[in-house]
Amino acid sequence: ATALARRAAAAKAAAAATAARVALPQPTAAAAARAATGCAGAASLALLAACGVSGRPTVAVQAEGSWTPELHDGMRIFVWGQRSAFPASDASGDPAPEADLRSPTEVLWFRQHAEQHQCRWRQLAFGPSFGAARNDSGKLFAWGSCKGGREGKSRIFLEPQPLYFDDLGPDAQFRDVQCSESAVWALTTSGEVVVWER
């Protein structure tokens, strides 16, 4: 049990460096700029997510070279950074990027899923070539990419898919999700820690 606790603490510290979870409590340009600065140093893909603060969630979007807040309802997700962790989905109009993203780009899959299932996004986390998201229903989704093709010179992207734990089934609810260098860590609403390793 002690080894598991140490491993969980180490993964939590690593996840803090790669996960980007930002809720802006006040829709001010200064708050958006501080949040953007905090995310820009993440080892993998950085993001700003609408996370429902006091009924007025905020997403910072880039407009004409400066950060400005734009109010949304927890359905829209903007990402930028390393292309290997991008949640690509041709079906939703989010093709795999050819290069790293240098400016915030909306991932349409998140908005389409939220509209179809009447949910809001509460948390996202990223590893070096994968990511995970949690919605307000406690459901998890994961995506990623790996080297593929001839001589491993191209990347194969897996679009966001529900992430299940067999012992708990599809009805399991989660209240936290983090990514480390090689794993997705999640905490169920009943306090169980679940780890998916690659």
Short mmCIF file of C-alpha atoms in Angstrom, two decimals:
data_model
loop_
_atom_site.label_atom_id
_atom_site.label_comp_id
_atom_site.label_asym_id
_atom_site.label_seq_id
_atom_site.Cartn_x
_atom_site.Cartn_y
_atom_site.Cartn_z
CA ALA A 1 0.00 0.00 0.00
CA THR A 2 2.92 2.38 0.75
CA ALA A 3 4.49 1.75 -2.67
CA LEU A 4 1.14 2.46 -4.32
CA ALA A 5 0.81 5.71 -2.36
CA ARG A 6 4.33 6.79 -3.41
CA ARG A 7 3.58 5.92 -7.01
CA ALA A 8 0.31 7.85 -6.88
CA ALA A 9 2.10 10.90 -5.41
CA ALA A 10 4.80 10.74 -8.09
CA ALA A 11 2.21 10.43 -10.85
CA LYS A 12 0.22 13.32 -9.41
CA ALA A 13 3.35 15.51 -9.46
CA ALA A 14 4.12 14.49 -13.04
CA ALA A 15 0.52 15.06 -14.05
CA ALA A 16 0.60 18.54 -12.58
CA ALA A 17 3.36 19.40 -15.06
CA THR A 18 1.48 18.02 -18.07
CA ALA A 19 -2.16 18.53 -17.18
CA ALA A 20 -3.75 21.85 -17.84
CA ARG A 21 -7.01 22.53 -16.07
CA VAL A 22 -8.03 26.15 -15.99
CA ALA A 23 -11.20 27.79 -14.75
CA LEU A 24 -11.27 31.56 -14.91
CA PRO A 25 -13.48 32.89 -12.11
CA GLN A 26 -13.76 36.42 -13.48
CA PRO A 27 -14.05 37.21 -17.17
CA THR A 28 -11.18 39.70 -17.33
CA ALA A 29 -8.41 39.94 -19.89
CA ALA A 30 -5.83 39.97 -17.08
CA ALA A 31 -7.13 36.68 -15.65
CA ALA A 32 -7.12 35.13 -19.12
CA ALA A 33 -3.54 36.27 -19.69
CA ARG A 34 -2.41 34.78 -16.35
CA ALA A 35 -4.13 31.49 -17.18
CA ALA A 36 -2.56 31.39 -20.63
CA THR A 37 0.89 32.01 -19.18
CA GLY A 38 0.42 29.17 -16.68
CA CYS A 39 -0.54 26.70 -19.39
CA ALA A 40 2.04 27.67 -21.97
CA GLY A 41 4.85 25.82 -20.16
CA ALA A 42 3.07 22.44 -20.02
CA ALA A 43 5.17 19.61 -21.38
CA SER A 44 2.48 18.50 -23.81
CA LEU A 45 -0.68 20.07 -25.14
CA ALA A 46 -1.89 23.15 -23.27
CA LEU A 47 -5.53 24.16 -23.11
CA LEU A 48 -8.16 26.38 -21.67
CA ALA A 49 -11.47 24.73 -20.93
CA ALA A 50 -14.82 26.15 -19.96
CA CYS A 51 -15.24 24.67 -16.50
CA GLY A 52 -18.45 26.19 -15.14
CA VAL A 53 -17.49 28.70 -12.48
CA SER A 54 -20.41 30.29 -10.62
CA GLY A 55 -22.70 29.64 -13.55
CA ARG A 56 -20.51 31.84 -15.80
CA PRO A 57 -17.72 29.72 -17.28
CA THR A 58 -15.07 31.51 -19.28
CA VAL A 59 -12.81 30.42 -22.08
CA ALA A 60 -9.96 32.63 -23.15
CA VAL A 61 -9.55 32.88 -26.89
CA GLN A 62 -6.89 34.70 -28.85
CA ALA A 63 -8.12 37.66 -30.87
CA GLU A 64 -5.83 39.90 -32.90
CA GLY A 65 -2.71 39.05 -30.92
CA SER A 66 -4.11 39.63 -27.43
CA TRP A 67 -6.02 37.46 -24.99
CA THR A 68 -9.70 38.25 -24.59
CA PRO A 69 -12.28 36.27 -22.62
CA GLU A 70 -15.30 34.80 -24.32
CA LEU A 71 -18.17 33.36 -22.28
CA HIS A 72 -19.36 29.88 -23.11
CA ASP A 73 -21.32 27.21 -21.34
CA GLY A 74 -18.69 24.52 -20.71
CA MET A 75 -19.04 22.95 -24.15
CA ARG A 76 -16.09 24.43 -26.06
CA ILE A 77 -12.46 23.35 -25.73
CA PHE A 78 -9.46 25.15 -27.23
CA VAL A 79 -6.04 23.47 -27.41
CA TRP A 80 -2.54 24.27 -28.62
CA GLY A 81 0.94 22.76 -28.36
CA GLN A 82 2.40 19.43 -29.47
CA ARG A 83 0.49 17.79 -32.28
CA SER A 84 1.03 14.26 -30.93
CA ALA A 85 -1.56 14.78 -28.15
CA PHE A 86 -4.18 16.51 -30.32
CA PRO A 87 -7.67 14.93 -30.06
CA ALA A 88 -8.10 14.41 -33.82
CA SER A 89 -11.42 13.26 -35.27
CA ASP A 90 -12.14 13.40 -38.98
CA ALA A 91 -15.84 12.71 -38.30
CA SER A 92 -16.19 15.95 -36.30
CA GLY A 93 -14.00 18.05 -38.60
CA ASP A 94 -10.85 17.91 -36.44
CA PRO A 95 -8.19 16.46 -38.75
CA ALA A 96 -4.78 15.57 -37.35
CA PRO A 97 -2.58 18.66 -37.53
CA GLU A 98 0.49 18.60 -39.77
CA ALA A 99 2.56 20.53 -37.21
CA ASP A 100 2.41 21.70 -33.58
CA LEU A 101 -0.38 24.19 -32.92
CA ARG A 102 0.96 27.66 -32.13
CA SER A 103 -2.38 29.29 -31.35
CA PRO A 104 -5.55 28.11 -29.58
CA THR A 105 -7.68 25.95 -31.84
CA GLU A 106 -11.18 24.79 -31.01
CA VAL A 107 -11.66 21.01 -31.02
CA LEU A 108 -15.12 20.58 -32.51
CA TRP A 109 -15.50 17.02 -31.22
CA PHE A 110 -15.96 18.31 -27.65
CA ARG A 111 -18.71 20.75 -28.56
CA GLN A 112 -20.53 18.22 -30.76
CA HIS A 113 -20.39 15.55 -28.05
CA ALA A 114 -21.58 17.99 -25.38
CA GLU A 115 -24.51 19.12 -27.53
CA GLN A 116 -25.54 15.55 -28.44
CA HIS A 117 -25.30 14.23 -24.86
CA GLN A 118 -26.35 17.36 -22.95
CA CYS A 119 -23.15 17.48 -20.90
CA ARG A 120 -20.40 19.96 -20.09
CA TRP A 121 -16.64 19.45 -19.91
CA ARG A 122 -15.09 19.78 -16.47
CA GLN A 123 -11.50 18.57 -16.81
CA LEU A 124 -8.83 17.70 -19.36
CA ALA A 125 -5.34 16.28 -18.90
CA PHE A 126 -2.56 15.46 -21.34
CA GLY A 127 0.38 13.09 -21.55
CA PRO A 128 3.08 13.34 -24.21
CA SER A 129 1.00 11.65 -26.94
CA PHE A 130 -2.43 11.12 -25.37
CA GLY A 131 -5.06 12.85 -23.32
CA ALA A 132 -8.19 12.32 -21.24
CA ALA A 133 -11.30 14.35 -20.52
CA ARG A 134 -14.01 14.21 -17.84
CA ASN A 135 -17.51 15.57 -18.27
CA ASP A 136 -20.01 16.69 -15.65
CA SER A 137 -21.64 13.22 -15.72
CA GLY A 138 -18.38 11.72 -14.46
CA LYS A 139 -17.63 9.94 -17.75
CA LEU A 140 -14.08 9.69 -19.12
CA PHE A 141 -12.85 9.90 -22.69
CA ALA A 142 -9.35 9.23 -23.99
CA TRP A 143 -7.48 9.81 -27.26
CA GLY A 144 -3.92 9.65 -28.52
CA SER A 145 -1.48 8.97 -31.30
CA CYS A 146 1.46 6.71 -32.07
CA LYS A 147 4.10 6.43 -34.73
CA GLY A 148 2.97 4.45 -37.73
CA GLY A 149 3.28 4.03 -41.44
CA ARG A 150 6.43 3.04 -43.22
CA GLU A 151 9.50 3.37 -41.03
CA GLY A 152 7.41 5.10 -38.33
CA LYS A 153 7.65 8.51 -39.99
CA SER A 154 3.96 9.36 -39.74
CA ARG A 155 1.51 9.38 -36.82
CA ILE A 156 -1.71 7.42 -36.42
CA PHE A 157 -4.35 9.26 -34.38
CA LEU A 158 -7.10 7.65 -32.31
CA GLU A 159 -10.12 9.90 -31.87
CA PRO A 160 -11.71 10.45 -28.44
CA GLN A 161 -13.38 7.27 -27.14
CA PRO A 162 -15.14 6.42 -23.86
CA LEU A 163 -12.68 5.11 -21.27
CA TYR A 164 -14.07 2.24 -19.19
CA PHE A 165 -12.83 0.16 -16.29
CA ASP A 166 -14.07 -3.41 -16.70
CA ASP A 167 -14.64 -4.02 -12.98
CA LEU A 168 -16.94 -1.00 -12.70
CA GLY A 169 -18.60 -1.14 -16.13
CA PRO A 170 -19.87 1.74 -18.25
CA ASP A 171 -21.88 3.25 -15.36
CA ALA A 172 -18.76 4.16 -13.35
CA GLN A 173 -18.44 7.83 -12.47
CA PHE A 174 -15.16 9.65 -11.95
CA ARG A 175 -14.39 12.86 -10.11
CA ASP A 176 -10.77 13.40 -11.20
CA VAL A 177 -8.50 12.42 -14.09
CA GLN A 178 -4.76 13.06 -14.57
CA CYS A 179 -2.15 11.95 -17.08
CA SER A 180 1.46 11.06 -16.35
CA GLU A 181 4.22 10.28 -18.83
CA SER A 182 2.74 6.85 -19.61
CA ALA A 183 -0.59 6.44 -17.85
CA VAL A 184 -4.05 7.84 -17.20
CA TRP A 185 -4.99 8.02 -13.50
CA ALA A 186 -8.59 8.46 -12.43
CA LEU A 187 -10.45 8.70 -9.13
CA THR A 188 -13.96 7.27 -8.94
CA THR A 189 -16.73 9.00 -7.01
CA SER A 190 -16.45 6.17 -4.45
CA GLY A 191 -12.74 6.90 -3.87
CA GLU A 192 -11.10 4.13 -5.92
CA VAL A 193 -7.98 4.92 -7.95
CA VAL A 194 -7.90 3.39 -11.44
CA VAL A 195 -4.77 3.42 -13.63
CA TRP A 196 -4.57 2.67 -17.34
CA GLU A 197 -0.97 2.16 -18.49
CA ARG A 198 0.33 1.86 -21.98
#
